[in-house]
Coordinates of C-alpha atoms and ligand atoms in Angstrom, one line a residue:
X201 CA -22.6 -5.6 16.6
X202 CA -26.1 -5.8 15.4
X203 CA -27.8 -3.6 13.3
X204 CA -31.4 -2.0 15.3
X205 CA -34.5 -1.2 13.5
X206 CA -34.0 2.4 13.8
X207 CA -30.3 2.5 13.5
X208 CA -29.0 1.8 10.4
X209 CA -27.5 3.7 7.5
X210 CA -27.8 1.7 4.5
X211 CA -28.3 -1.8 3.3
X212 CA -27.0 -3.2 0.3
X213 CA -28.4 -6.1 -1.2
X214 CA -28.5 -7.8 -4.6
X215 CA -24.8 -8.6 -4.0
X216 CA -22.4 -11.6 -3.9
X217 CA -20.1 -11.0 -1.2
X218 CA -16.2 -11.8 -1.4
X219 CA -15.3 -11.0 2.4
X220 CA -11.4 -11.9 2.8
X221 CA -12.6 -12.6 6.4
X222 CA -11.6 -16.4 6.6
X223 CA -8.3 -18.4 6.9
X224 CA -8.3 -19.2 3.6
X225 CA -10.4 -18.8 0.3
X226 CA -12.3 -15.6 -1.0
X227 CA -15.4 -16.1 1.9
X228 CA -17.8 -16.1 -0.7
X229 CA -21.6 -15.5 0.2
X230 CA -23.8 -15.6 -3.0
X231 CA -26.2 -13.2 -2.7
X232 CA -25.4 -11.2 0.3
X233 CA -26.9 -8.3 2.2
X234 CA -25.0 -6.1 4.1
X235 CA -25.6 -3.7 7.2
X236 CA -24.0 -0.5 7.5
X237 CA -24.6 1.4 11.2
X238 CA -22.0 3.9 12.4
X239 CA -19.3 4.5 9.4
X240 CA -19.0 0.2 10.1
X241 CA -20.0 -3.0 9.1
X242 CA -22.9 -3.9 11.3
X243 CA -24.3 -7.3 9.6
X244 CA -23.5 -9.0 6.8
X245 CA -24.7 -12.6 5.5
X246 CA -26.5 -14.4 3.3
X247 CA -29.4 -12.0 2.1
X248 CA -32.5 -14.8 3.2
X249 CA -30.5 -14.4 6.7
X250 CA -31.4 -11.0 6.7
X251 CA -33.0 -10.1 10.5
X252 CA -36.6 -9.0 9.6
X253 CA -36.5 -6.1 11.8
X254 CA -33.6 -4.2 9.6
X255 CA -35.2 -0.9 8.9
X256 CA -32.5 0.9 6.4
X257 CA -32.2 4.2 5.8
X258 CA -30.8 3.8 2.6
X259 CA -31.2 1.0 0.5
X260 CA -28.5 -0.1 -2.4
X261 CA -29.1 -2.7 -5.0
X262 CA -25.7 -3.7 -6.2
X263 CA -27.3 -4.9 -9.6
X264 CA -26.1 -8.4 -9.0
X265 CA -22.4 -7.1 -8.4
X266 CA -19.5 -8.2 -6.1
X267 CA -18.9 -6.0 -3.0
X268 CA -15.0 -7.2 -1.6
X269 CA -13.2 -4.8 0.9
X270 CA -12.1 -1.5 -0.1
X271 CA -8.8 -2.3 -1.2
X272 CA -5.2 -1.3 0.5
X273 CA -2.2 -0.5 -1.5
X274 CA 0.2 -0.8 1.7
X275 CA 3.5 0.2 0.0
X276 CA 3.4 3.6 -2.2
X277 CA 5.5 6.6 -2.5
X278 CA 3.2 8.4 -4.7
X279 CA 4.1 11.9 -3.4
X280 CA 6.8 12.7 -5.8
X281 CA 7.7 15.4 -8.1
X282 CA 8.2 15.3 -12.1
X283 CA 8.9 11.9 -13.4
X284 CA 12.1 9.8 -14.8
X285 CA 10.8 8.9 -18.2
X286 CA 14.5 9.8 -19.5
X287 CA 16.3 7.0 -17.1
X288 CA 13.9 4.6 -18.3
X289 CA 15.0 4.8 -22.2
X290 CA 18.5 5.0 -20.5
X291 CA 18.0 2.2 -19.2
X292 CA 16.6 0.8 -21.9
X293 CA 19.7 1.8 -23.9
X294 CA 21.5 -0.5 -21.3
X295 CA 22.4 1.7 -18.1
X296 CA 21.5 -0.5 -14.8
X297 CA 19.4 1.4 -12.6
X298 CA 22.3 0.9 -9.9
X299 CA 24.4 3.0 -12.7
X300 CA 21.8 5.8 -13.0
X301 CA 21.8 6.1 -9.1
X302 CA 25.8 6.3 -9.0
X303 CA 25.9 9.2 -11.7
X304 CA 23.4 11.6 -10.1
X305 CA 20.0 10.8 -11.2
X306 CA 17.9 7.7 -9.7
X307 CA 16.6 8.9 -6.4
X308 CA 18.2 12.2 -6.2
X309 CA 16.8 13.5 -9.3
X310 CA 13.6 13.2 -8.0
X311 CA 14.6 14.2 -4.4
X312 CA 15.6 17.9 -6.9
X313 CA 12.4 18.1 -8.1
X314 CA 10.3 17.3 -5.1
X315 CA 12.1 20.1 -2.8
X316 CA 11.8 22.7 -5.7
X317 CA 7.9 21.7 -5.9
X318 CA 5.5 24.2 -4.0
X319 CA 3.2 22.1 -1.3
X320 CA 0.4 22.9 -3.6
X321 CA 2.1 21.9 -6.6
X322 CA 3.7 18.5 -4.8
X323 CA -0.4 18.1 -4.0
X324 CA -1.9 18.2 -7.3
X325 CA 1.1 16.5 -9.1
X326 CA 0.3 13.6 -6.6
X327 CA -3.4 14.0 -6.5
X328 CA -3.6 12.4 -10.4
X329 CA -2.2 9.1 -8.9
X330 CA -4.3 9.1 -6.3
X331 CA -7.4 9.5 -8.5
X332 CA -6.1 6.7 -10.4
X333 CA -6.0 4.5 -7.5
X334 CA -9.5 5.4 -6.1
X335 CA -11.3 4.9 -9.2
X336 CA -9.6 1.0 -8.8
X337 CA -11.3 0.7 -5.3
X338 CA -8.8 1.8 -3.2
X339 CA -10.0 2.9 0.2
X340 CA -6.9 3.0 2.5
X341 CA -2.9 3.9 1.4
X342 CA 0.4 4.0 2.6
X343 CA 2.5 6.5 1.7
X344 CA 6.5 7.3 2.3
X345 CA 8.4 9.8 2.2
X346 CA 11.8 9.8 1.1
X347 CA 12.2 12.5 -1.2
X348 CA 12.5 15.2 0.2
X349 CA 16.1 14.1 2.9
X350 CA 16.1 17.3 4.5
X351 CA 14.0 18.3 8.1
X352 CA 11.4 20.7 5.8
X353 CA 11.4 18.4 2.2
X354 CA 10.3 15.5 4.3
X355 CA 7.9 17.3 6.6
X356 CA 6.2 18.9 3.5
X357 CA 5.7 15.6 1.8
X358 CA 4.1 14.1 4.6
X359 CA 1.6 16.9 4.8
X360 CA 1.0 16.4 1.2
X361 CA 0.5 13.0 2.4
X362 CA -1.6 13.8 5.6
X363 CA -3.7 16.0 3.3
X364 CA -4.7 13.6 0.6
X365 CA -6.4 12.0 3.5
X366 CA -8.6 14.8 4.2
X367 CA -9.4 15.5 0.9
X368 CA -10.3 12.3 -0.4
X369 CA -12.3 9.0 0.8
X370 CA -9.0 7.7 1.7
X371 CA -7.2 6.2 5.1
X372 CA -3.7 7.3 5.0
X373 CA -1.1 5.6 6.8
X374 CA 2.2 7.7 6.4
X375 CA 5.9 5.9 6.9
X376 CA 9.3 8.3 7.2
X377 CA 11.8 6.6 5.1
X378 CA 14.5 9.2 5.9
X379 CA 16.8 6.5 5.3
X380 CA 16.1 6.7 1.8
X381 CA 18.9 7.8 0.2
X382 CA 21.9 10.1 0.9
X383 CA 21.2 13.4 0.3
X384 CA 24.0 15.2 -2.4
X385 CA 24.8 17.8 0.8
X386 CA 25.8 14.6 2.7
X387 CA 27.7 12.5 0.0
X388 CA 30.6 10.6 1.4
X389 CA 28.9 11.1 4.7
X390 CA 26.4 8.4 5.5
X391 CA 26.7 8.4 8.8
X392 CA 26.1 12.0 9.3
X393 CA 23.4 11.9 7.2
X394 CA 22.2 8.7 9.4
X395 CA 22.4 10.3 12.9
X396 CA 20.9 13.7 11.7
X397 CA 17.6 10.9 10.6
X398 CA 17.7 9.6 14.1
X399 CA 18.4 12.9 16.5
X400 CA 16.5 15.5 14.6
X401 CA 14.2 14.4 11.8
X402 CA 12.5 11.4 13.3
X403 CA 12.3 13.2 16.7
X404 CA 11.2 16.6 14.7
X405 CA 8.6 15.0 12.3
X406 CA 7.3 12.3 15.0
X407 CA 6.2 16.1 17.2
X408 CA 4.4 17.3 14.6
X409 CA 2.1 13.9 14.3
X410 CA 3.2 13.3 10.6
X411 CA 4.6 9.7 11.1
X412 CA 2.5 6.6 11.6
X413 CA 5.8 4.4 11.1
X414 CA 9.5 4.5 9.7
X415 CA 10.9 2.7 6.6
X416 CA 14.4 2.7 5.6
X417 CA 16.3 1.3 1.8
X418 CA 18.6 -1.1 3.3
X419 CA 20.7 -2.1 0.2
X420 CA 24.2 -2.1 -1.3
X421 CA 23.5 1.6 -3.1
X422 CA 20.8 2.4 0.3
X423 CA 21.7 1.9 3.9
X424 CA 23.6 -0.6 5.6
X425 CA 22.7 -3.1 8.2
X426 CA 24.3 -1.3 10.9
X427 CA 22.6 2.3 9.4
X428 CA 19.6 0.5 9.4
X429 CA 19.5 -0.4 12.9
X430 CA 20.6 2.8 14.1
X431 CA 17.0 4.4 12.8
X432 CA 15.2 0.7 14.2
X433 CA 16.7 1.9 17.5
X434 CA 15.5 5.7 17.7
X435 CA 12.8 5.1 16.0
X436 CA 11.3 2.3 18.8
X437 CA 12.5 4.6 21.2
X438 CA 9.3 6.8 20.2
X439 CA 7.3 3.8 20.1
X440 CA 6.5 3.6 16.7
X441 CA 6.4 0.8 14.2
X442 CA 9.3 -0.2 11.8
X443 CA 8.9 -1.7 8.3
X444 CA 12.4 -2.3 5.6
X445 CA 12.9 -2.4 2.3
X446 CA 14.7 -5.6 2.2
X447 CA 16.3 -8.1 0.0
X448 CA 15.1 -6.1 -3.5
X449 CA 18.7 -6.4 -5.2
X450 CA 20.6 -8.2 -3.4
X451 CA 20.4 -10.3 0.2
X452 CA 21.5 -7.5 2.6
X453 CA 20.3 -9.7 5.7
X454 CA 17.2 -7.0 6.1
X455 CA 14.4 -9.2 6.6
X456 CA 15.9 -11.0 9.9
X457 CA 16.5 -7.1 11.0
X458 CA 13.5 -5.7 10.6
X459 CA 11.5 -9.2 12.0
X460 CA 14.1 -8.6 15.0
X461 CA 12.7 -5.4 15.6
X462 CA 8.9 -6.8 15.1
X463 CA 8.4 -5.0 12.4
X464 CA 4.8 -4.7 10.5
X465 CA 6.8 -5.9 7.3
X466 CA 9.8 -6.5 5.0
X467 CA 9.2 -5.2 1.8
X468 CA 10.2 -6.4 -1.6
X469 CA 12.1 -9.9 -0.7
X470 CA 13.2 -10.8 -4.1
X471 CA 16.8 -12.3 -2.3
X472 CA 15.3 -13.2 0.7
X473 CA 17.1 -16.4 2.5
X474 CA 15.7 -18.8 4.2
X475 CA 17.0 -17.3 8.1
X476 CA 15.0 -14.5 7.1
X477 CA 11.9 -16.4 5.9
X478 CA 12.2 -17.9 9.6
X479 CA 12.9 -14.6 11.4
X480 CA 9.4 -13.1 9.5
X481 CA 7.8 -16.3 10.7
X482 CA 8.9 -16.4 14.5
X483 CA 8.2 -12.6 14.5
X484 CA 5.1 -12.0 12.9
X485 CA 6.4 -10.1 10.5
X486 CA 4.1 -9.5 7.0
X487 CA 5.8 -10.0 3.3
X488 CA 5.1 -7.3 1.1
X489 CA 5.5 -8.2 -2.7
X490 CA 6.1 -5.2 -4.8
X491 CA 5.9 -7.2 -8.9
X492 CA 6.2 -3.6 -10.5
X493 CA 9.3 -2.9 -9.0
X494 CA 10.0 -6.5 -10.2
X495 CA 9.0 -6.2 -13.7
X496 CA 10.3 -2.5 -14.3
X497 CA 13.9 -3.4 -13.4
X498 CA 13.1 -6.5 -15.5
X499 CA 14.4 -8.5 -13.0
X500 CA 14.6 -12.4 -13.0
X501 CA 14.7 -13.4 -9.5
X502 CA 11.5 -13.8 -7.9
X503 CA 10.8 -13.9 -4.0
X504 CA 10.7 -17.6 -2.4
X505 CA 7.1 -17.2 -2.3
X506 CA 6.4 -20.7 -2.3
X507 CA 8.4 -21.0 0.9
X508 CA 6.7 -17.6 2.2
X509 CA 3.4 -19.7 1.6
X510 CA 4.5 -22.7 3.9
X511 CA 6.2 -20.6 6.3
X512 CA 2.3 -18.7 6.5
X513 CA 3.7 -15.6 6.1
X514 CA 1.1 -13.2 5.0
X515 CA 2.1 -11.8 1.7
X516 CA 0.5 -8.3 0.8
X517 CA 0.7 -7.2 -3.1
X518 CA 1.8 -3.5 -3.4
X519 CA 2.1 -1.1 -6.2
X520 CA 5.3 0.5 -4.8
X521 CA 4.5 3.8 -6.6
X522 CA 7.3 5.7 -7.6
X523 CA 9.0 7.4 -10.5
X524 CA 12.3 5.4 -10.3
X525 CA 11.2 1.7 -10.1
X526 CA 7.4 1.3 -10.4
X527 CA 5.8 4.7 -12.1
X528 CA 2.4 2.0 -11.7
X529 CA -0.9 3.7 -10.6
X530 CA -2.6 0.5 -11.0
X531 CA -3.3 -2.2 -8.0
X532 CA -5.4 -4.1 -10.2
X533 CA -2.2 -4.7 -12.2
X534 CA -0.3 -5.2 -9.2
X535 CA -2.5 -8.0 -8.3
X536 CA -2.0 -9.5 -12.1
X537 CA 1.6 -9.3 -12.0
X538 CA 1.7 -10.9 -8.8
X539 CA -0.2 -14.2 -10.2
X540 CA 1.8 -14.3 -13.6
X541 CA 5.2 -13.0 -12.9
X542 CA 5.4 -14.4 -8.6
X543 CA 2.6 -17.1 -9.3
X544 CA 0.5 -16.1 -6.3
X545 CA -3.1 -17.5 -6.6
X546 CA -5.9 -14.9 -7.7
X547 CA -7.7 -15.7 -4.1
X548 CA -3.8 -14.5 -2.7
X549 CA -3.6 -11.8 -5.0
X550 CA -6.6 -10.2 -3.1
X551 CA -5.8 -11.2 -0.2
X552 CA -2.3 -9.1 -0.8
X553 CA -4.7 -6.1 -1.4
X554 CA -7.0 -6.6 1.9
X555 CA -6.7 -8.4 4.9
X556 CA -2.9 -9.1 4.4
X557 CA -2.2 -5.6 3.1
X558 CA -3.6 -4.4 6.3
X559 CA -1.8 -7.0 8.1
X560 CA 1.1 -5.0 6.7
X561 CA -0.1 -1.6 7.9
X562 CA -1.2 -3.1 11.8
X563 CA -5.0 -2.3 10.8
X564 CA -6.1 -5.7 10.4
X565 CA -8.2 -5.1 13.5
X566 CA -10.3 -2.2 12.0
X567 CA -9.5 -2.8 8.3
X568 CA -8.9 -5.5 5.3
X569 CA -12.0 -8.2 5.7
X570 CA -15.9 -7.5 5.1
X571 CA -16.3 -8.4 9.0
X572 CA -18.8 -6.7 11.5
X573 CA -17.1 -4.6 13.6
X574 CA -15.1 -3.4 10.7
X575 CA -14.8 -0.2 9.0
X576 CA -17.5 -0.1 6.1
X577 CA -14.8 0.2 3.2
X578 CA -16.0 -1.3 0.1
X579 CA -15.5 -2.1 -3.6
X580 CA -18.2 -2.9 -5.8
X581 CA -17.1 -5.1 -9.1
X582 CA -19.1 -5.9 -12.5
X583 CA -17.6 -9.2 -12.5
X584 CA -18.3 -12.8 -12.7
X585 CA -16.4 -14.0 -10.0
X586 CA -13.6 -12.8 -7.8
X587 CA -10.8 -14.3 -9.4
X588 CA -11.5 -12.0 -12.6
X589 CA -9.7 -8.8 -10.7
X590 CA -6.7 -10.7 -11.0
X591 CA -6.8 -11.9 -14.6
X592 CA -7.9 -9.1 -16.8
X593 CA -5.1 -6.6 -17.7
X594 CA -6.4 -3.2 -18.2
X595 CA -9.3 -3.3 -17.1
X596 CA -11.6 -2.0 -14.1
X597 CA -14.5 -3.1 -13.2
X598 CA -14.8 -1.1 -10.4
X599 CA -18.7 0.2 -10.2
X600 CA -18.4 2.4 -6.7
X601 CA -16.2 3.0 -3.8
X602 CA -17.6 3.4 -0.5
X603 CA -15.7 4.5 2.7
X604 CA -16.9 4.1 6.1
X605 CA -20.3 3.7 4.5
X606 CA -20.5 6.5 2.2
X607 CA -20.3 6.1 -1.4
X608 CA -17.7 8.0 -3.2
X609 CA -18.4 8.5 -6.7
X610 CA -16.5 11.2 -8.4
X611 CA -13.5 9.1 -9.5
X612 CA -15.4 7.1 -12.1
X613 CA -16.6 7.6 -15.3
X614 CA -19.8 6.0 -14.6
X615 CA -22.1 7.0 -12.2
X616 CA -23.2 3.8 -9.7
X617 CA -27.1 4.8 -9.4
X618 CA -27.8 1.4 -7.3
Ligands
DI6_150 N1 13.2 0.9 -3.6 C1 12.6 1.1 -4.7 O1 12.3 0.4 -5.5 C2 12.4 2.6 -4.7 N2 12.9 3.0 -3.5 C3 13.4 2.0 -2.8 O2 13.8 2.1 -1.7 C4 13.0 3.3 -5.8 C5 12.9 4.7 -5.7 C6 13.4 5.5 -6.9 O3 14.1 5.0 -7.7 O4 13.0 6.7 -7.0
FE151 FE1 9.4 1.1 -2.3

């Protein structure tokens, strides 16, 4: 696509770019210009490259900044009620988490709290995270249900979810992860609970638009294998994408399943074995590393990621937002956990958060690389180079936000006036 004299939005220029758009490597253009025409991404290059016709409407100067893609957390389930603070120092105090989920609380204690919780109330309990991961240059998110295990609970997160998409600069992609957990009303009855998923909430919830793809916990205190196939089957039946949370605590053979069924991703992988590094591989199917979830259970088994990165596997970084596991607003964190606790590179790290999370999401087309053609969905960093969104810890250099062109400033403290 190329930007016409009279036909172009805005311009930014005084920028070093960090496009993702390559094999490998950050795809680095010291100072850059970039073309916006349409919402998309309609030139970009080094700025003495510029074509001499380009009449802008707008013009930014990104004050010697780094513009990267808008960044993609792929794996969240942010719309949740209350929090679980109290299993955490009981935890601490030396419950395991698989002990919290056997006496009542874990999942269920949220799953309470999020049906009691008005849809407005469910929105502006959710909304604070949300903030938090804009103002970090996040510009597309996933978001699961899973709380909510009954036909209306599950319907009303998802408009929560569908809404937070209207209301802010944000792509959502929503996932149905039914197959969360058994719901009290079902205990001892898996199965029930499992077809009831397949024949009326999937169908139910797919009619109303509210699913872009289905997730499931596949795990010894989740789903079986055999469970988890039973929602692969219904759910490709509609045509829709599949996903798993696989491998987190122990090697439930998810990974193979979910490649099997050409799924976007497996989720997690902590256990993954080596048959289902080369199931991912054959099928195509993206890694999603979750290091919250990791350090929060203070886990000590890392996914094979060195075998993940000679398979070429894409791995996407996540923040796996949840009260139970990973109560961790933060991608920028993500991304620093993923270098120190899984030893991904920085240059992987945000890869994880761009082209490979949207790899993970099936948007790599439209999404994840500064690439003409592309969605304008942009972060703006006061860094030095693009390796320093991966090593500080706490911080945020994010300067502006802009999605499908337009800058979004509200989230930040400071006001971008390039
Ligand atoms: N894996 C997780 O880490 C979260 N869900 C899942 O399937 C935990 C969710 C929670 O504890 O609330
Ligand atoms: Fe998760």
């Amino acid at each position: 696509m190329k930007p016409s004299a009279d036909h172009c939005e805005a311009l930014w220029l005084n920028v070093n770019l960090a496009t993702l758009s390559a094999q490998s490597g950050y795809g680095e253009i010291l100072d850059g210009a970039l073309a916006i025409t349409d919402g998309k991404i309609s030139w970009l290059g080094p700025r003495v490259d510029l074509p001499k016709n380009l009449n802008a409407k707008i013009t930014h100067d990104g004050q010697g900044h780094w513009l990267t893609p808008g960044l993609i957390d792929c794996h969240t389930h942010i719309v949740y009620a209350g929090n679980r603070s109290n299993e955490f120092e009981a935890r601490l105090g030396g419950a395991s988490y698989e002990d919290i989920a056997h006496a009542g609380g874990g999942i269920a204690a949220t799953v309470a709290a999020t049906r009691a919780c008005s849809e407005d109330e469910l929105f502006e309990q959710s909304t604070i995270r949300v903030k938090r991961l804009l103002s970090e240059g996040v510009t597309t998110l996933e978001i699961k249900s899973g709380y909510g295990l009954d036909i209306e609970s599950e319907a009303k997160i998802l408009r929560v979810a569908r809404r937070i998409g209207v209301q802010f600069p944000l792509d959502i992609q929503t996932t149905f992860l039914g197959a969360h957990a058994v719901p009290t009303e079902y205990r001892g009855r898996a199965d029930d609970y499992i077809a009831m998923v397949c024949d009326q909430m999937l169908p139910a919830l797919h009619a109303q638009g509210l699913i872009d793809a289905v997730d499931a916990f596949c795990e010894n205190i989740g789903f079986t294998l055999t469970q988890t196939e039973r929602v692969f089957s219904a759910t490709k039946a509609l045509g829709l994408p599949v996903k798993l949370h696989a491998e987190q605590l122990s090697d439930s053979s998810g990974a193979a399943l979910v490649a099997r069924y050409n799924g976007l991703s497996a989720d997690h992988l902590e256990y993954l074995s080596p048959a289902g590094i080369a199931a991912m591989a054959k099928h195509g199917t993206a890694a999603v590393l979750l290091p919250g979830a990791f350090y929060f259970l203070r886990e000590t088994k890392v996914p094979p990621v060195e075998a993940l990165r000679a398979a070429k596997i894409p791995m996407a970084v996540a923040t796996d937002c949840n009260p139970g596991t990973s109560p961790m607003t933060s991608i920028l964190l993500a991304m620093n956990m993923a270098c120190t606790l899984f030893r991904l590179t920085p240059c992987e790290a945000l890869q994880g958060t761009t082209i490979h999370a949207a790899r993970a999401l099936g948007i790599a087309d439209t999404h994840g690389s500064l690439t003409p053609g592309k969605s304008a969905d942009l972060a703006l960093w006061a860094i030095d180079r693009p390796s320093d969104l991966s090593y500080a810890i706490g911080a945020n250099p994010c300067m502006a936000v802009v999605k499908a062109g337009e800058i979004s400033n509200p989230y930040f403290d400071r006001k971008f006036a390039g």
